[in-house]
């Protein structure tokens, strides 16, 4: 099991959290998604995680990952 974290500054509310969790959960290999609205961090756990696929899912939810 591995873990990746992403900075997503545009998230501000529970709806944002639900949208991100919903899209990222669809990505192959993802076992769990945690969103911290205070720090604007999305933590993804799973096997054989593809960062590019997770970034694309966050984008699909309407948010941008920053470095």
Backbone as CSV, one residue per row, in Angstrom:
resi,resn,N_x,N_y,N_z,CA_x,CA_y,CA_z,C_x,C_y,C_z
1,UNK,0.860,-1.176,0.000,0.000,0.000,0.000,0.902,1.233,0.000
2,UNK,0.614,2.157,-0.893,1.387,3.395,-0.949,0.460,4.583,-0.705
3,UNK,1.068,5.745,-0.519,0.304,6.955,-0.221,0.864,8.118,-1.032
4,UNK,-0.025,8.885,-1.635,0.353,10.096,-2.363,-0.446,11.263,-1.798
5,UNK,0.171,12.442,-1.759,-0.540,13.632,-1.299,-0.509,14.700,-2.388
6,UNK,-1.590,15.483,-2.423,-1.742,16.521,-3.433,-2.246,17.792,-2.781
7,UNK,-1.685,18.933,-3.166,-2.133,20.240,-2.684,-3.219,20.734,-3.634
8,UNK,-4.422,20.976,-3.103,-5.564,21.392,-3.915,-6.198,22.618,-3.242
9,UNK,-5.665,23.817,-3.512,-6.088,25.008,-2.776,-7.518,25.483,-3.028
10,UNK,-8.163,25.043,-4.080,-9.499,25.540,-4.401,-10.622,24.940,-3.569
11,UNK,-10.336,23.922,-2.773,-11.387,23.263,-1.984,-11.748,24.115,-0.771
12,UNK,-13.056,24.351,-0.582,-13.476,25.201,0.532,-14.608,24.636,1.379
13,UNK,-15.285,23.580,0.903,-16.485,23.136,1.611,-16.699,21.629,1.472
14,UNK,-17.732,21.154,2.121,-18.061,19.746,2.067,-18.397,19.266,0.671
15,UNK,-19.014,20.127,-0.127,-19.322,19.756,-1.516,-18.032,19.535,-2.302
16,UNK,-17.057,20.405,-2.083,-15.746,20.254,-2.736,-15.116,18.921,-2.346
17,UNK,-15.149,18.633,-1.066,-14.587,17.390,-0.552,-15.262,16.179,-1.193
18,UNK,-16.583,16.192,-1.248,-17.331,15.073,-1.823,-17.028,14.898,-3.299
19,UNK,-16.902,16.010,-4.031,-16.616,15.939,-5.464,-15.247,15.314,-5.712
20,UNK,-14.251,15.757,-4.953,-12.897,15.228,-5.117,-12.853,13.749,-4.734
21,UNK,-13.435,13.405,-3.589,-13.443,12.007,-3.151,-14.142,11.114,-4.180
22,UNK,-15.250,11.589,-4.714,-16.005,10.800,-5.678,-15.221,10.487,-6.935
23,UNK,-14.547,11.497,-7.481,-13.778,11.292,-8.716,-12.515,10.478,-8.471
24,UNK,-11.789,10.783,-7.408,-10.531,10.080,-7.143,-10.796,8.613,-6.802
25,UNK,-11.906,8.339,-6.140,-12.241,6.960,-5.779,-12.430,6.063,-6.998
26,UNK,-12.737,6.651,-8.146,-12.938,5.894,-9.386,-11.635,5.440,-10.039
27,UNK,-10.508,6.018,-9.615,-9.212,5.718,-10.236,-8.751,4.316,-9.824
28,UNK,-8.262,3.552,-10.787,-7.781,2.196,-10.536,-6.690,2.192,-9.468
29,UNK,-6.814,1.268,-8.523,-5.806,1.107,-7.482,-6.057,1.911,-6.223
30,UNK,-6.981,2.868,-6.272,-7.242,3.715,-5.112,-8.058,2.936,-4.084
31,UNK,-7.539,2.887,-2.851,-8.234,2.202,-1.762,-8.898,3.193,-0.818
32,UNK,-8.327,4.396,-0.710,-8.877,5.395,0.200,-8.501,6.794,-0.206
33,UNK,-9.397,7.744,0.128,-9.162,9.163,-0.170,-9.527,9.962,1.069
34,UNK,-8.587,10.782,1.536,-8.849,11.663,2.676,-8.625,13.097,2.218
35,UNK,-9.571,13.970,2.570,-9.476,15.381,2.207,-9.432,16.202,3.483
36,UNK,-8.423,17.061,3.611,-8.324,17.980,4.742,-8.576,19.384,4.211
37,UNK,-9.749,19.927,4.510,-10.106,21.248,3.990,-9.293,22.362,4.641
38,UNK,-8.781,22.139,5.844,-7.978,23.156,6.521,-6.636,23.356,5.831
39,UNK,-5.963,22.244,5.514,-4.644,22.329,4.882,-4.715,22.263,3.362
40,UNK,-5.922,21.928,2.829,-6.133,21.800,1.378,-5.318,20.645,0.791
41,UNK,-5.169,19.577,1.577,-4.386,18.411,1.158,-5.321,17.235,0.896
42,UNK,-5.089,16.558,-0.232,-5.791,15.312,-0.551,-4.764,14.194,-0.421
43,UNK,-5.073,13.207,0.413,-4.195,12.064,0.620,-4.878,10.838,0.033
44,UNK,-4.157,10.147,-0.847,-4.709,8.985,-1.538,-3.861,7.772,-1.189
45,UNK,-4.525,6.680,-0.794,-3.826,5.437,-0.498,-4.305,4.349,-1.443
46,UNK,-3.411,3.402,-1.728,-3.785,2.303,-2.608,-2.567,1.586,-3.154
47,UNK,-2.817,0.729,-4.107,-1.755,-0.055,-4.737,-1.555,0.405,-6.178
48,UNK,-0.306,0.475,-6.603,0.028,0.864,-7.979,-0.626,2.178,-8.379
49,UNK,-0.530,3.175,-7.495,-1.162,4.471,-7.764,-0.447,5.211,-8.887
50,UNK,-1.228,5.811,-9.763,-0.711,6.622,-10.861,-1.039,8.081,-10.569
51,UNK,-0.017,8.865,-10.224,-0.237,10.259,-9.862,-0.953,11.026,-10.967
52,UNK,-0.598,10.756,-12.219,-1.216,11.489,-13.333,-2.715,11.198,-13.417
53,UNK,-3.119,9.972,-13.137,-4.540,9.617,-13.169,-5.293,10.294,-12.028
54,UNK,-4.643,10.418,-10.883,-5.283,11.073,-9.734,-5.418,12.569,-9.992
55,UNK,-4.376,13.175,-10.545,-4.444,14.603,-10.895,-5.570,14.837,-11.907
56,UNK,-5.697,13.948,-12.889,-6.761,14.072,-13.885,-8.137,13.955,-13.227
57,UNK,-8.276,13.074,-12.240,-9.554,12.916,-11.538,-9.888,14.161,-10.729
58,UNK,-8.892,14.747,-10.088,-9.113,15.983,-9.325,-9.522,17.099,-10.279
59,UNK,-8.895,17.149,-11.445,-9.260,18.118,-12.478,-10.701,17.892,-12.937
60,UNK,-11.085,16.640,-13.106,-12.452,16.302,-13.521,-13.474,16.776,-12.480
61,UNK,-13.058,16.785,-11.221,-13.935,17.259,-10.142,-14.026,18.776,-10.131
62,UNK,-13.189,19.442,-10.922,-13.255,20.896,-11.028,-12.199,21.641,-10.226
63,UNK,-11.146,20.941,-9.845,-10.112,21.554,-9.024,-8.740,21.341,-9.638
64,UNK,-7.791,22.183,-9.231,-6.443,22.132,-9.800,-5.444,21.756,-8.712
65,UNK,-4.569,20.820,-9.035,-3.488,20.439,-8.150,-2.324,21.396,-8.386
66,UNK,-1.732,21.884,-7.298,-0.555,22.747,-7.420,0.653,22.033,-6.824
67,UNK,1.825,22.386,-7.332,3.063,21.740,-6.876,3.464,22.252,-5.514
